[in-house]
């Protein structure tokens, strides 16, 4: 199973990737839309501030990619609290 971790310039990517690895999967940290759309599972690590996270996702062009991906696979969003 391919687990992709969204790299949009924010979030604790190292800790999330480490947790995925401990669970027995090889994580792929990426901002590449094609890799995200091929992944079986997607993790969106947060920053504790939803507005900042959305701003970065828009700047990276990943909002539409994640909207498409959520139609066919689970996405786990971590700590995207509203500020």
Tab-separated table of N, CA and C in Angstrom:
chain	number	residue	atom	x	y	z
A	1	UNK	N	0.846	-1.173	0.000
A	1	UNK	CA	0.000	0.000	0.000
A	1	UNK	C	0.892	1.237	0.000
A	2	UNK	N	0.598	2.160	-0.884
A	2	UNK	CA	1.361	3.402	-0.954
A	2	UNK	C	0.695	4.477	-0.098
A	3	UNK	N	1.458	4.999	0.866
A	3	UNK	CA	0.987	6.060	1.753
A	3	UNK	C	1.749	7.326	1.396
A	4	UNK	N	1.027	8.333	0.928
A	4	UNK	CA	1.647	9.602	0.562
A	4	UNK	C	1.385	10.631	1.649
A	5	UNK	N	2.413	11.367	1.994
A	5	UNK	CA	2.319	12.454	2.959
A	5	UNK	C	2.488	13.744	2.172
A	6	UNK	N	1.497	14.629	2.285
A	6	UNK	CA	1.478	15.851	1.486
A	6	UNK	C	2.512	16.838	2.027
A	7	UNK	N	3.431	17.218	1.160
A	7	UNK	CA	4.438	18.217	1.499
A	7	UNK	C	4.019	19.539	0.865
A	8	UNK	N	3.452	20.413	1.667
A	8	UNK	CA	3.029	21.720	1.171
A	8	UNK	C	3.753	22.845	1.910
A	9	UNK	N	4.918	22.490	2.447
A	9	UNK	CA	5.756	23.482	3.088
A	9	UNK	C	5.480	23.689	4.562
A	10	UNK	N	4.517	22.974	5.110
A	10	UNK	CA	4.167	23.083	6.525
A	10	UNK	C	3.968	21.687	7.096
A	11	UNK	N	3.886	21.617	8.401
A	11	UNK	CA	3.599	20.342	9.052
A	11	UNK	C	4.867	19.607	9.448
A	12	UNK	N	4.706	18.673	10.354
A	12	UNK	CA	5.833	17.896	10.847
A	12	UNK	C	5.964	16.623	10.020
A	13	UNK	N	6.558	16.764	8.871
A	13	UNK	CA	6.661	15.655	7.921
A	13	UNK	C	7.503	14.506	8.459
A	14	UNK	N	8.562	14.812	9.161
A	14	UNK	CA	9.459	13.775	9.660
A	14	UNK	C	8.760	12.879	10.672
A	15	UNK	N	8.025	13.472	11.600
A	15	UNK	CA	7.318	12.681	12.609
A	15	UNK	C	6.229	11.826	11.979
A	16	UNK	N	5.488	12.389	11.043
A	16	UNK	CA	4.417	11.636	10.392
A	16	UNK	C	5.006	10.491	9.577
A	17	UNK	N	6.064	10.759	8.836
A	17	UNK	CA	6.708	9.703	8.049
A	17	UNK	C	7.248	8.606	8.968
A	18	UNK	N	7.805	8.991	10.095
A	18	UNK	CA	8.304	8.009	11.059
A	18	UNK	C	7.192	7.132	11.602
A	19	UNK	N	6.052	7.729	11.902
A	19	UNK	CA	4.908	6.962	12.411
A	19	UNK	C	4.404	5.977	11.363
A	20	UNK	N	4.336	6.411	10.125
A	20	UNK	CA	3.892	5.523	9.039
A	20	UNK	C	4.866	4.361	8.895
A	21	UNK	N	6.143	4.657	8.990
A	21	UNK	CA	7.167	3.610	8.883
A	21	UNK	C	7.041	2.592	10.020
A	22	UNK	N	6.824	3.070	11.238
A	22	UNK	CA	6.650	2.176	12.393
A	22	UNK	C	5.457	1.249	12.182
A	23	UNK	N	4.437	1.731	11.488
A	23	UNK	CA	3.256	0.913	11.207
A	23	UNK	C	3.497	-0.118	10.107
A	24	UNK	N	4.688	-0.072	9.498
A	24	UNK	CA	5.047	-1.085	8.515
A	24	UNK	C	4.879	-0.667	7.070
A	25	UNK	N	4.719	0.606	6.818
A	25	UNK	CA	4.554	1.099	5.448
A	25	UNK	C	5.697	2.043	5.103
A	26	UNK	N	6.013	2.144	3.825
A	26	UNK	CA	7.027	3.088	3.370
A	26	UNK	C	6.321	4.359	2.911
A	27	UNK	N	6.475	5.438	3.662
A	27	UNK	CA	5.819	6.684	3.285
A	27	UNK	C	6.542	7.386	2.139
A	28	UNK	N	5.775	8.112	1.354
A	28	UNK	CA	6.322	8.962	0.311
A	28	UNK	C	5.917	10.388	0.646
A	29	UNK	N	6.892	11.231	0.936
A	29	UNK	CA	6.625	12.642	1.220
A	29	UNK	C	6.722	13.376	-0.107
A	30	UNK	N	5.624	14.034	-0.517
A	30	UNK	CA	5.596	14.593	-1.862
A	30	UNK	C	4.612	15.748	-2.010
A	31	UNK	N	4.877	16.580	-2.991
A	31	UNK	CA	3.931	17.609	-3.435
A	31	UNK	C	3.532	17.330	-4.884
A	32	UNK	N	3.952	16.204	-5.410
A	32	UNK	CA	3.675	15.840	-6.802
A	32	UNK	C	2.232	15.355	-6.934
A	33	UNK	N	1.403	16.080	-7.690
A	33	UNK	CA	0.003	15.693	-7.835
A	33	UNK	C	-0.195	14.266	-8.345
A	34	UNK	N	0.644	13.817	-9.268
A	34	UNK	CA	0.480	12.471	-9.823
A	34	UNK	C	0.739	11.393	-8.782
A	35	UNK	N	1.727	11.605	-7.947
A	35	UNK	CA	2.008	10.639	-6.885
A	35	UNK	C	0.858	10.624	-5.885
A	36	UNK	N	0.353	11.800	-5.535
A	36	UNK	CA	-0.775	11.868	-4.607
A	36	UNK	C	-2.002	11.158	-5.173
A	37	UNK	N	-2.256	11.332	-6.453
A	37	UNK	CA	-3.432	10.709	-7.064
A	37	UNK	C	-3.274	9.200	-7.239
A	38	UNK	N	-2.037	8.686	-7.225
A	38	UNK	CA	-1.803	7.242	-7.318
A	38	UNK	C	-1.754	6.564	-5.955
A	39	UNK	N	-1.574	7.340	-4.901
A	39	UNK	CA	-1.419	6.759	-3.564
A	39	UNK	C	-2.705	6.089	-3.099
A	40	UNK	N	-2.550	5.041	-2.305
A	40	UNK	CA	-3.700	4.350	-1.725
A	40	UNK	C	-4.284	5.118	-0.547
A	41	UNK	N	-3.414	5.782	0.196
A	41	UNK	CA	-3.809	6.572	1.362
A	41	UNK	C	-3.011	7.864	1.339
A	42	UNK	N	-3.630	8.945	1.829
A	42	UNK	CA	-2.963	10.242	1.871
A	42	UNK	C	-3.059	10.787	3.283
A	43	UNK	N	-1.954	11.346	3.744
A	43	UNK	CA	-1.938	12.017	5.043
A	43	UNK	C	-1.582	13.477	4.817
A	44	UNK	N	-2.391	14.351	5.394
A	44	UNK	CA	-2.172	15.790	5.304
A	44	UNK	C	-1.791	16.302	6.684
A	45	UNK	N	-0.475	16.437	6.957
A	45	UNK	CA	-0.054	16.912	8.268
A	45	UNK	C	-0.344	18.398	8.402
A	46	UNK	N	-0.751	18.793	9.581
A	46	UNK	CA	-1.149	20.176	9.784
A	46	UNK	C	-0.145	21.004	10.539
A	47	UNK	N	-0.572	22.233	10.797
A	47	UNK	CA	0.265	23.198	11.490
A	47	UNK	C	-0.467	23.822	12.662
A	48	UNK	N	-1.661	23.360	12.937
A	48	UNK	CA	-2.450	23.932	14.015
A	48	UNK	C	-3.175	25.200	13.623
A	49	UNK	N	-3.095	25.587	12.366
A	49	UNK	CA	-3.755	26.805	11.890
A	49	UNK	C	-4.325	26.545	10.496
A	50	UNK	N	-5.622	26.351	10.424
A	50	UNK	CA	-6.279	25.992	9.170
A	50	UNK	C	-6.030	27.018	8.064
A	51	UNK	N	-6.132	28.300	8.409
A	51	UNK	CA	-5.942	29.347	7.399
A	51	UNK	C	-4.568	29.299	6.762
A	52	UNK	N	-3.542	29.139	7.583
A	52	UNK	CA	-2.179	29.044	7.055
A	52	UNK	C	-2.019	27.809	6.182
A	53	UNK	N	-2.597	26.709	6.636
A	53	UNK	CA	-2.519	25.475	5.862
A	53	UNK	C	-3.188	25.602	4.506
A	54	UNK	N	-4.378	26.172	4.485
A	54	UNK	CA	-5.083	26.346	3.211
A	54	UNK	C	-4.339	27.295	2.284
A	55	UNK	N	-3.756	28.331	2.827
A	55	UNK	CA	-2.987	29.273	2.013
A	55	UNK	C	-1.827	28.554	1.320
A	56	UNK	N	-1.130	27.710	2.065
A	56	UNK	CA	-0.010	26.967	1.498
A	56	UNK	C	-0.468	25.920	0.482
A	57	UNK	N	-1.587	25.248	0.784
A	57	UNK	CA	-2.113	24.258	-0.169
A	57	UNK	C	-2.513	24.934	-1.475
A	58	UNK	N	-3.146	26.107	-1.382
A	58	UNK	CA	-3.515	26.842	-2.606
A	58	UNK	C	-2.270	27.252	-3.382
A	59	UNK	N	-1.282	27.784	-2.673
A	59	UNK	CA	-0.049	28.233	-3.328
A	59	UNK	C	0.663	27.077	-4.035
A	60	UNK	N	0.565	25.883	-3.466
A	60	UNK	CA	1.202	24.703	-4.059
A	60	UNK	C	0.333	24.054	-5.143
A	61	UNK	N	-0.893	24.565	-5.322
A	61	UNK	CA	-1.795	23.989	-6.328
A	61	UNK	C	-2.327	22.625	-5.949
A	62	UNK	N	-2.459	22.360	-4.643
A	62	UNK	CA	-2.846	21.024	-4.203
A	62	UNK	C	-4.301	20.899	-3.747
A	63	UNK	N	-5.031	21.992	-3.656
A	63	UNK	CA	-6.416	21.904	-3.189
A	63	UNK	C	-7.242	21.036	-4.137
A	64	UNK	N	-7.153	21.302	-5.413
A	64	UNK	CA	-7.935	20.535	-6.397
A	64	UNK	C	-7.496	19.079	-6.437
A	65	UNK	N	-6.211	18.840	-6.273
A	65	UNK	CA	-5.689	17.473	-6.273
A	65	UNK	C	-6.289	16.693	-5.105
A	66	UNK	N	-6.300	17.295	-3.929
A	66	UNK	CA	-6.857	16.619	-2.756
A	66	UNK	C	-8.367	16.451	-2.872
A	67	UNK	N	-9.048	17.422	-3.472
A	67	UNK	CA	-10.489	17.272	-3.688
A	67	UNK	C	-10.785	16.094	-4.605
A	68	UNK	N	-9.974	15.914	-5.621
A	68	UNK	CA	-10.140	14.773	-6.532
A	68	UNK	C	-9.795	13.461	-5.818
A	69	UNK	N	-8.708	13.460	-5.096
A	69	UNK	CA	-8.254	12.244	-4.423
A	69	UNK	C	-9.255	11.748	-3.389
A	70	UNK	N	-9.909	12.646	-2.683
A	70	UNK	CA	-10.833	12.242	-1.609
A	70	UNK	C	-12.044	11.475	-2.120
A	71	UNK	N	-12.289	11.524	-3.405
A	71	UNK	CA	-13.423	10.801	-3.981
A	71	UNK	C	-13.185	9.293	-3.996
A	72	UNK	N	-11.921	8.882	-3.977
A	72	UNK	CA	-11.626	7.458	-4.161
A	72	UNK	C	-10.711	6.844	-3.109
A	73	UNK	N	-10.219	7.636	-2.157
A	73	UNK	CA	-9.336	7.079	-1.142
A	73	UNK	C	-9.407	7.894	0.140
A	74	UNK	N	-9.058	7.283	1.251
A	74	UNK	CA	-9.080	8.006	2.522
A	74	UNK	C	-7.951	9.043	2.600
A	75	UNK	N	-8.274	10.168	3.214
A	75	UNK	CA	-7.279	11.186	3.525
A	75	UNK	C	-7.375	11.477	5.012
A	76	UNK	N	-6.246	11.395	5.685
A	76	UNK	CA	-6.184	11.718	7.107
A	76	UNK	C	-5.574	13.097	7.255
A	77	UNK	N	-6.335	14.037	7.795
A	77	UNK	CA	-5.830	15.369	8.096
A	77	UNK	C	-5.469	15.444	9.565
A	78	UNK	N	-4.257	15.869	9.860
A	78	UNK	CA	-3.790	15.919	11.241
A	78	UNK	C	-3.625	17.377	11.663
A	79	UNK	N	-4.285	17.747	12.749
A	79	UNK	CA	-4.081	19.027	13.419
A	79	UNK	C	-4.205	20.222	12.479
A	80	UNK	N	-5.337	20.334	11.810
A	80	UNK	CA	-5.607	21.519	10.996
A	80	UNK	C	-6.660	22.351	11.701
A	81	UNK	N	-6.330	22.782	12.897
A	81	UNK	CA	-7.276	23.529	13.735
A	81	UNK	C	-7.574	24.908	13.161
A	82	UNK	N	-8.765	25.384	13.447
A	82	UNK	CA	-9.159	26.717	13.010
A	82	UNK	C	-8.583	27.744	13.973
A	83	UNK	N	-8.045	28.797	13.438
A	83	UNK	CA	-7.434	29.836	14.265
A	83	UNK	C	-8.360	31.025	14.337
